[in-house]
PDB file of C-alpha atoms in Angstrom:
ATOM      1  CA  UNK A 410      13.798  -8.626  13.639  1.00 43.00           C
ATOM      2  CA  UNK A 411      15.259  -5.814  15.799  1.00 43.00           C
ATOM      3  CA  UNK A 412      17.693  -8.323  17.299  1.00 41.00           C
ATOM      4  CA  UNK A 413      19.009  -9.423  13.975  1.00 41.00           C
ATOM      5  CA  UNK A 414      19.565  -5.799  12.871  1.00 43.00           C
ATOM      6  CA  UNK A 415      21.716  -5.231  16.004  1.00 44.00           C
ATOM      7  CA  UNK A 416      24.458  -7.567  14.665  1.00 43.00           C
ATOM      8  CA  UNK A 417      27.185  -5.913  12.565  1.00 45.00           C
ATOM      9  CA  UNK A 418      27.714  -9.271  10.741  1.00 70.00           C
ATOM     10  CA  UNK A 419      24.091  -9.282   9.541  1.00 86.00           C
ATOM     11  CA  UNK A 420      23.997  -8.936   5.734  1.00 89.00           C
ATOM     12  CA  UNK A 421      21.011  -6.562   6.142  1.00 90.00           C
ATOM     13  CA  UNK A 422      23.191  -4.184   8.147  1.00 92.00           C
ATOM     14  CA  UNK A 423      26.136  -4.604   5.894  1.00 92.00           C
ATOM     15  CA  UNK A 424      24.054  -3.713   2.827  1.00 93.00           C
ATOM     16  CA  UNK A 425      22.636  -0.713   4.784  1.00 93.00           C
ATOM     17  CA  UNK A 426      26.167   0.607   5.359  1.00 93.00           C
ATOM     18  CA  UNK A 427      27.199  -0.061   1.788  1.00 93.00           C
ATOM     19  CA  UNK A 428      24.234   1.872   0.252  1.00 94.00           C
ATOM     20  CA  UNK A 429      24.151   4.637   2.852  1.00 91.00           C
ATOM     21  CA  UNK A 430      27.881   4.990   2.507  1.00 90.00           C
ATOM     22  CA  UNK A 431      27.293   6.404  -0.927  1.00 92.00           C
ATOM     23  CA  UNK A 432      25.693   9.394   0.665  1.00 90.00           C
ATOM     24  CA  UNK A 433      28.892  10.223   2.583  1.00 86.00           C
ATOM     25  CA  UNK A 434      30.935  10.247  -0.643  1.00 87.00           C
ATOM     26  CA  UNK A 435      28.340  12.124  -2.707  1.00 90.00           C
ATOM     27  CA  UNK A 436      28.276  15.983  -2.944  1.00 91.00           C
ATOM     28  CA  UNK A 437      25.987  17.705  -0.518  1.00 91.00           C
ATOM     29  CA  UNK A 438      23.637  19.003  -3.354  1.00 93.00           C
ATOM     30  CA  UNK A 439      23.211  15.402  -4.577  1.00 93.00           C
ATOM     31  CA  UNK A 440      22.179  14.272  -1.123  1.00 91.00           C
ATOM     32  CA  UNK A 441      19.618  17.111  -1.009  1.00 93.00           C
ATOM     33  CA  UNK A 442      18.174  15.945  -4.300  1.00 94.00           C
ATOM     34  CA  UNK A 443      18.023  12.338  -2.995  1.00 93.00           C
ATOM     35  CA  UNK A 444      16.373  13.527   0.068  1.00 92.00           C
ATOM     36  CA  UNK A 445      13.613  15.345  -1.803  1.00 93.00           C
ATOM     37  CA  UNK A 446      13.237  12.544  -4.460  1.00 94.00           C
ATOM     38  CA  UNK A 447      13.054   9.746  -1.772  1.00 92.00           C
ATOM     39  CA  UNK A 448      10.714  11.674   0.511  1.00 91.00           C
ATOM     40  CA  UNK A 449       8.349  13.306  -1.885  1.00 93.00           C
ATOM     41  CA  UNK A 450       9.373  13.366  -5.520  1.00 94.00           C
ATOM     42  CA  UNK A 451       9.043   9.702  -6.471  1.00 94.00           C
ATOM     43  CA  UNK A 452       5.588   9.355  -4.819  1.00 93.00           C
ATOM     44  CA  UNK A 453       4.448  12.492  -6.665  1.00 95.00           C
ATOM     45  CA  UNK A 454       5.833  11.027  -9.874  1.00 96.00           C
ATOM     46  CA  UNK A 455       3.874   7.820  -9.306  1.00 95.00           C
ATOM     47  CA  UNK A 456       0.666   9.755  -8.791  1.00 94.00           C
ATOM     48  CA  UNK A 457       1.266  11.764 -12.004  1.00 96.00           C
ATOM     49  CA  UNK A 458       1.958   8.477 -13.793  1.00 96.00           C
ATOM     50  CA  UNK A 459      -1.491   7.166 -12.667  1.00 94.00           C
ATOM     51  CA  UNK A 460      -3.139  10.335 -14.010  1.00 94.00           C
ATOM     52  CA  UNK A 461      -1.219  10.083 -17.265  1.00 94.00           C
ATOM     53  CA  UNK A 462      -2.336   6.446 -17.676  1.00 93.00           C
ATOM     54  CA  UNK A 463      -6.007   7.458 -17.011  1.00 91.00           C
ATOM     55  CA  UNK A 464      -5.700  10.190 -19.612  1.00 91.00           C
ATOM     56  CA  UNK A 465      -4.277   7.725 -22.165  1.00 89.00           C
ATOM     57  CA  UNK A 466      -7.056   5.192 -21.459  1.00 87.00           C
ATOM     58  CA  UNK A 467      -9.675   7.895 -21.724  1.00 84.00           C
ATOM     59  CA  UNK A 468      -8.444   9.246 -25.060  1.00 85.00           C
ATOM     60  CA  UNK A 469      -8.043   5.797 -26.588  1.00 82.00           C
ATOM     61  CA  UNK A 470     -11.678   5.020 -25.729  1.00 72.00           C
ATOM     62  CA  UNK A 471     -11.421   1.277 -26.171  1.00 75.00           C
ATOM     63  CA  UNK A 472     -14.209  -1.133 -25.448  1.00 77.00           C
ATOM     64  CA  UNK A 473     -12.532  -2.130 -22.132  1.00 80.00           C
ATOM     65  CA  UNK A 474     -12.102   1.439 -21.035  1.00 85.00           C
ATOM     66  CA  UNK A 475     -14.415   1.034 -17.985  1.00 88.00           C
ATOM     67  CA  UNK A 476     -12.429  -1.993 -16.696  1.00 90.00           C
ATOM     68  CA  UNK A 477      -9.132  -0.133 -17.287  1.00 89.00           C
ATOM     69  CA  UNK A 478     -10.313   2.940 -15.375  1.00 92.00           C
ATOM     70  CA  UNK A 479     -11.613   0.618 -12.643  1.00 93.00           C
ATOM     71  CA  UNK A 480      -8.089  -0.784 -12.269  1.00 93.00           C
ATOM     72  CA  UNK A 481      -6.678   2.738 -12.110  1.00 94.00           C
ATOM     73  CA  UNK A 482      -9.186   3.634  -9.369  1.00 95.00           C
ATOM     74  CA  UNK A 483      -8.038   0.541  -7.523  1.00 95.00           C
ATOM     75  CA  UNK A 484      -4.420   1.565  -7.730  1.00 95.00           C
ATOM     76  CA  UNK A 485      -4.514   4.310  -5.072  1.00 95.00           C
ATOM     77  CA  UNK A 486      -7.003   2.359  -3.027  1.00 96.00           C
ATOM     78  CA  UNK A 487      -4.609  -0.555  -2.956  1.00 96.00           C
ATOM     79  CA  UNK A 488      -1.826   1.709  -1.672  1.00 96.00           C
ATOM     80  CA  UNK A 489      -4.091   3.140   1.041  1.00 96.00           C
ATOM     81  CA  UNK A 490      -5.181  -0.318   2.171  1.00 97.00           C
ATOM     82  CA  UNK A 491      -1.539  -1.529   2.238  1.00 96.00           C
ATOM     83  CA  UNK A 492      -0.585   1.372   4.524  1.00 96.00           C
ATOM     84  CA  UNK A 493      -3.417   0.519   6.880  1.00 97.00           C
ATOM     85  CA  UNK A 494      -2.316  -3.145   6.927  1.00 96.00           C
ATOM     86  CA  UNK A 495       1.176  -1.908   7.778  1.00 95.00           C
ATOM     87  CA  UNK A 496      -0.047  -0.192  10.999  1.00 94.00           C
ATOM     88  CA  UNK A 497      -0.440  -3.424  13.044  1.00 95.00           C
ATOM     89  CA  UNK A 498       2.613  -4.952  11.436  1.00 94.00           C
ATOM     90  CA  UNK A 499       4.781  -2.091  12.554  1.00 91.00           C
ATOM     91  CA  UNK A 500       3.247  -2.299  16.093  1.00 90.00           C
ATOM     92  CA  UNK A 501       3.904  -6.013  16.308  1.00 93.00           C
ATOM     93  CA  UNK A 502       7.518  -6.064  14.978  1.00 90.00           C
ATOM     94  CA  UNK A 503       8.593  -2.882  16.679  1.00 89.00           C
ATOM     95  CA  UNK A 504      11.790  -2.500  14.802  1.00 92.00           C
ATOM     96  CA  UNK A 505      13.721   0.719  15.595  1.00 92.00           C
ATOM     97  CA  UNK A 506      15.071   2.933  12.818  1.00 92.00           C
ATOM     98  CA  UNK A 507      18.543   1.903  11.743  1.00 92.00           C
ATOM     99  CA  UNK A 508      20.096   5.207  13.004  1.00 89.00           C
ATOM    100  CA  UNK A 509      18.940   4.326  16.515  1.00 88.00           C
ATOM    101  CA  UNK A 510      20.909   1.098  16.614  1.00 86.00           C
ATOM    102  CA  UNK A 511      23.915   1.853  14.446  1.00 87.00           C
ATOM    103  CA  UNK A 512      26.542   4.559  14.493  1.00 87.00           C
ATOM    104  CA  UNK A 513      28.040   6.319  11.547  1.00 88.00           C
ATOM    105  CA  UNK A 514      25.146   6.425   9.261  1.00 90.00           C
ATOM    106  CA  UNK A 515      24.522   9.479   7.102  1.00 89.00           C
ATOM    107  CA  UNK A 516      20.875  10.336   7.833  1.00 89.00           C
ATOM    108  CA  UNK A 517      19.430  12.747   5.272  1.00 90.00           C
ATOM    109  CA  UNK A 518      15.944  13.004   6.894  1.00 88.00           C
ATOM    110  CA  UNK A 519      15.587  13.868  10.661  1.00 83.00           C
ATOM    111  CA  UNK A 520      12.628  13.553  12.895  1.00 80.00           C
ATOM    112  CA  UNK A 521      11.714   9.915  12.155  1.00 85.00           C
ATOM    113  CA  UNK A 522      10.429   8.544  15.430  1.00 85.00           C
ATOM    114  CA  UNK A 523       8.158   5.734  14.289  1.00 88.00           C
ATOM    115  CA  UNK A 524       9.178   2.111  13.709  1.00 91.00           C
ATOM    116  CA  UNK A 525      11.107   0.959  10.663  1.00 91.00           C
ATOM    117  CA  UNK A 526       9.528  -2.277   9.439  1.00 94.00           C
ATOM    118  CA  UNK A 527       7.944  -2.146   6.931  1.00 92.00           C
ATOM    119  CA  UNK A 528       8.703   0.982   4.911  1.00 94.00           C
ATOM    120  CA  UNK A 529       5.540   2.984   4.147  1.00 94.00           C
ATOM    121  CA  UNK A 530       7.095   4.690   1.224  1.00 95.00           C
ATOM    122  CA  UNK A 531       8.166   1.373  -0.283  1.00 96.00           C
ATOM    123  CA  UNK A 532       4.777  -0.138   0.386  1.00 97.00           C
ATOM    124  CA  UNK A 533       2.889   2.760  -1.270  1.00 96.00           C
ATOM    125  CA  UNK A 534       5.221   2.978  -4.273  1.00 96.00           C
ATOM    126  CA  UNK A 535       5.048  -0.804  -5.063  1.00 97.00           C
ATOM    127  CA  UNK A 536       1.295  -0.967  -4.537  1.00 96.00           C
ATOM    128  CA  UNK A 537       0.917   1.916  -7.041  1.00 96.00           C
ATOM    129  CA  UNK A 538       3.338   0.245  -9.454  1.00 96.00           C
ATOM    130  CA  UNK A 539       1.661  -3.141  -9.327  1.00 96.00           C
ATOM    131  CA  UNK A 540      -1.768  -1.578  -9.504  1.00 94.00           C
ATOM    132  CA  UNK A 541      -0.718   0.335 -12.659  1.00 95.00           C
ATOM    133  CA  UNK A 542       0.580  -2.926 -14.121  1.00 94.00           C
ATOM    134  CA  UNK A 543      -2.845  -4.479 -13.645  1.00 90.00           C
ATOM    135  CA  UNK A 544      -4.336  -1.583 -15.586  1.00 90.00           C
ATOM    136  CA  UNK A 545      -1.610  -1.146 -18.247  1.00 91.00           C
ATOM    137  CA  UNK A 546       1.658  -3.142 -18.556  1.00 92.00           C
ATOM    138  CA  UNK A 547       3.646  -0.312 -20.158  1.00 92.00           C
ATOM    139  CA  UNK A 548       2.799   2.197 -17.449  1.00 95.00           C
ATOM    140  CA  UNK A 549       3.043  -0.499 -14.827  1.00 94.00           C
ATOM    141  CA  UNK A 550       6.661  -1.395 -15.739  1.00 96.00           C
ATOM    142  CA  UNK A 551       7.533   2.294 -15.377  1.00 96.00           C
ATOM    143  CA  UNK A 552       5.821   2.376 -12.092  1.00 96.00           C
ATOM    144  CA  UNK A 553       7.542  -0.656 -10.724  1.00 96.00           C
ATOM    145  CA  UNK A 554      10.870   0.768 -11.795  1.00 96.00           C
ATOM    146  CA  UNK A 555      10.102   3.978  -9.935  1.00 96.00           C
ATOM    147  CA  UNK A 556       9.058   1.868  -6.850  1.00 96.00           C
ATOM    148  CA  UNK A 557      12.456   0.077  -6.926  1.00 97.00           C
ATOM    149  CA  UNK A 558      14.196   3.412  -7.038  1.00 96.00           C
ATOM    150  CA  UNK A 559      12.054   4.600  -4.099  1.00 96.00           C
ATOM    151  CA  UNK A 560      13.264   1.599  -2.072  1.00 95.00           C
ATOM    152  CA  UNK A 561      16.944   2.377  -2.922  1.00 96.00           C
ATOM    153  CA  UNK A 562      16.426   5.965  -1.832  1.00 95.00           C
ATOM    154  CA  UNK A 563      14.986   5.036   1.542  1.00 95.00           C
ATOM    155  CA  UNK A 564      18.110   2.941   2.378  1.00 95.00           C
ATOM    156  CA  UNK A 565      20.452   5.661   0.836  1.00 94.00           C
ATOM    157  CA  UNK A 566      18.847   8.150   3.122  1.00 93.00           C
ATOM    158  CA  UNK A 567      19.642   6.043   6.196  1.00 92.00           C
ATOM    159  CA  UNK A 568      16.023   5.784   7.447  1.00 93.00           C
ATOM    160  CA  UNK A 569      15.356   2.087   6.522  1.00 94.00           C
ATOM    161  CA  UNK A 570      17.057  -1.275   6.471  1.00 95.00           C
ATOM    162  CA  UNK A 571      17.004  -3.081   3.056  1.00 96.00           C
ATOM    163  CA  UNK A 572      14.695  -5.678   4.575  1.00 96.00           C
ATOM    164  CA  UNK A 573      12.249  -2.883   5.505  1.00 96.00           C
ATOM    165  CA  UNK A 574      12.118  -1.972   1.837  1.00 97.00           C
ATOM    166  CA  UNK A 575      11.718  -5.622   0.699  1.00 96.00           C
ATOM    167  CA  UNK A 576       8.912  -6.100   3.196  1.00 96.00           C
ATOM    168  CA  UNK A 577       7.254  -3.015   1.845  1.00 96.00           C
ATOM    169  CA  UNK A 578       7.503  -4.273  -1.717  1.00 97.00           C
ATOM    170  CA  UNK A 579       6.048  -7.648  -0.681  1.00 97.00           C
ATOM    171  CA  UNK A 580       3.167  -6.025   1.241  1.00 97.00           C
ATOM    172  CA  UNK A 581       2.261  -3.619  -1.536  1.00 96.00           C
ATOM    173  CA  UNK A 582       2.418  -6.328  -4.201  1.00 97.00           C
ATOM    174  CA  UNK A 583       0.276  -8.729  -2.094  1.00 97.00           C
ATOM    175  CA  UNK A 584      -2.432  -6.189  -1.415  1.00 97.00           C
ATOM    176  CA  UNK A 585      -2.640  -4.890  -5.038  1.00 96.00           C
ATOM    177  CA  UNK A 586      -2.703  -8.353  -6.539  1.00 96.00           C
ATOM    178  CA  UNK A 587      -4.607 -10.499  -4.019  1.00 95.00           C
ATOM    179  CA  UNK A 588      -7.455  -7.975  -3.612  1.00 95.00           C
ATOM    180  CA  UNK A 589      -7.506  -6.999  -7.270  1.00 94.00           C
ATOM    181  CA  UNK A 590     -10.196  -9.538  -8.393  1.00 94.00           C
ATOM    182  CA  UNK A 591     -12.584  -8.450  -5.648  1.00 95.00           C
ATOM    183  CA  UNK A 592     -11.824  -4.763  -6.296  1.00 95.00           C
ATOM    184  CA  UNK A 593     -12.394  -5.174 -10.082  1.00 94.00           C
ATOM    185  CA  UNK A 594     -15.643  -7.026  -9.482  1.00 94.00           C
ATOM    186  CA  UNK A 595     -16.932  -4.161  -7.367  1.00 95.00           C
ATOM    187  CA  UNK A 596     -15.446  -1.188  -9.377  1.00 94.00           C
ATOM    188  CA  UNK A 597     -15.992  -2.262 -13.005  1.00 92.00           C
ATOM    189  CA  UNK A 598     -19.790  -2.122 -12.790  1.00 93.00           C
ATOM    190  CA  UNK A 599     -19.498   1.320 -11.212  1.00 92.00           C
ATOM    191  CA  UNK A 600     -17.210   2.609 -13.952  1.00 91.00           C
ATOM    192  CA  UNK A 601     -19.548   1.086 -16.589  1.00 90.00           C
ATOM    193  CA  UNK A 602     -22.456   3.052 -15.021  1.00 90.00           C
ATOM    194  CA  UNK A 603     -20.344   6.208 -15.070  1.00 88.00           C
ATOM    195  CA  UNK A 604     -19.471   5.555 -18.664  1.00 86.00           C
ATOM    196  CA  UNK A 605     -23.167   5.495 -19.616  1.00 88.00           C
ATOM    197  CA  UNK A 606     -23.826   8.615 -17.628  1.00 84.00           C
ATOM    198  CA  UNK A 607     -24.303  11.729 -19.791  1.00 84.00           C
ATOM    199  CA  UNK A 608     -22.451  13.876 -17.201  1.00 83.00           C
ATOM    200  CA  UNK A 609     -19.720  11.455 -16.047  1.00 83.00           C
ATOM    201  CA  UNK A 610     -19.026   9.538 -19.260  1.00 83.00           C
ATOM    202  CA  UNK A 611     -16.137  11.802 -20.215  1.00 87.00           C
ATOM    203  CA  UNK A 612     -14.197  10.393 -17.184  1.00 84.00           C
ATOM    204  CA  UNK A 613     -14.092   6.992 -18.919  1.00 85.00           C
ATOM    205  CA  UNK A 614     -14.031   7.938 -22.655  1.00 82.00           C
ATOM    206  CA  UNK A 615     -13.213  11.115 -24.401  1.00 78.00           C
ATOM    207  CA  UNK A 616     -16.212  12.747 -26.086  1.00 67.00           C
ATOM    208  CA  UNK A 617     -16.036  13.803 -29.666  1.00 55.00           C
ATOM    209  CA  UNK A 618     -13.605  12.041 -32.014  1.00 41.00           C
ATOM    210  CA  UNK A 619     -12.097   8.645 -31.528  1.00 43.00           C
ATOM    211  CA  UNK A 620      -9.527   6.779 -33.523  1.00 43.00           C
ATOM    212  CA  UNK A 621     -10.935   3.822 -35.488  1.00 42.00           C
ATOM    213  CA  UNK A 622      -8.745   1.937 -37.830  1.00 41.00           C
ATOM    214  CA  UNK A 623      -6.157   4.760 -37.734  1.00 40.00           C
ATOM    215  CA  UNK A 624      -8.652   7.387 -39.020  1.00 40.00           C
ATOM    216  CA  UNK A 625     -10.808   9.927 -37.211  1.00 38.00           C
ATOM    217  CA  UNK A 626     -14.405   8.850 -36.652  1.00 35.00           C
ATOM    218  CA  UNK A 627     -17.118  10.816 -35.092  1.00 32.00           C
ATOM    219  CA  UNK A 628     -19.062   9.397 -32.145  1.00 33.00           C
ATOM    220  CA  UNK A 629     -22.430   8.017 -33.274  1.00 38.00           C
ATOM    221  CA  UNK A 630     -24.463  11.025 -32.099  1.00 39.00           C
ATOM    222  CA  UNK A 631     -22.210  13.427 -33.958  1.00 38.00           C
ATOM    223  CA  UNK A 632     -22.499  11.298 -37.145  1.00 40.00           C
ATOM    224  CA  UNK A 633     -26.212  11.432 -37.142  1.00 40.00           C
ATOM    225  CA  UNK A 634     -26.146  15.191 -36.564  1.00 41.00           C
ATOM    226  CA  UNK A 635     -23.781  15.682 -39.519  1.00 41.00           C
ATOM    227  CA  UNK A 636     -25.908  13.520 -41.795  1.00 44.00           C
ATOM    228  CA  UNK A 637     -28.977  15.623 -40.769  1.00 47.00           C
ATOM    229  CA  UNK A 638     -27.138  18.788 -41.728  1.00 45.00           C
ATOM    230  CA  UNK A 639     -26.176  17.467 -45.170  1.00 43.00           C
ATOM    231  CA  UNK A 640     -29.794  16.547 -45.821  1.00 42.00           C
ATOM    232  CA  UNK A 641     -30.954  20.056 -44.912  1.00 43.00           C
ATOM    233  CA  UNK A 642     -28.301  21.447 -47.310  1.00 44.00           C
ATOM    234  CA  UNK A 643     -29.624  19.279 -50.191  1.00 36.00           C
ATOM    235  CA  UNK A 644     -33.214  20.247 -49.470  1.00 41.00           C
ATOM    236  CA  UNK A 645     -32.290  23.909 -49.714  1.00 39.00           C
TER     237      UNK A 645
END
């Protein structure tokens, strides 16, 4: 892999220069924005998207809330596992960062001394995006879009080859999808038990009112309490 990257006629390198060349023509402030977005911003946005999806599932309180929350719990776990899988891959491939082998790149982030293949950022972002897609397609499509933008940023910043990003996308997708059945089989019963718990049930479904048929409906316990209050009023 490192040998292929050393050739200037390699399409991977040519695409690297084309995308990274945009950083040379862009204003300095824009490069600073891309540096922050590519290094921290998009990953933070992905985490907030997972939290938003959980809040939406919790408020909706559907019958499959436990399985949906289980899928959301699996999402960051998939990203963590994918990064761990990447550790031996990086050590085996030992591909240097592109700025170590190629001159004239606009490197927006300094201090990168580890190997390049595959991109941790791309791996994490796509694992989060695909994991979200398993839980909720609407949020998942947004997450996958953010992951694609993350991959573009990593090449724009001059810290990864395009194939580093593609490899990260493949690794994140593979872990999130292939291990999903096992993860769901283990996590769904746990989330169902949490749902039945008087203290932890709010993590799965919102307590109080839920929407049924487009109208507000009290939870069963609240309905009984209200009926009891009416009976006391009539007796008075």
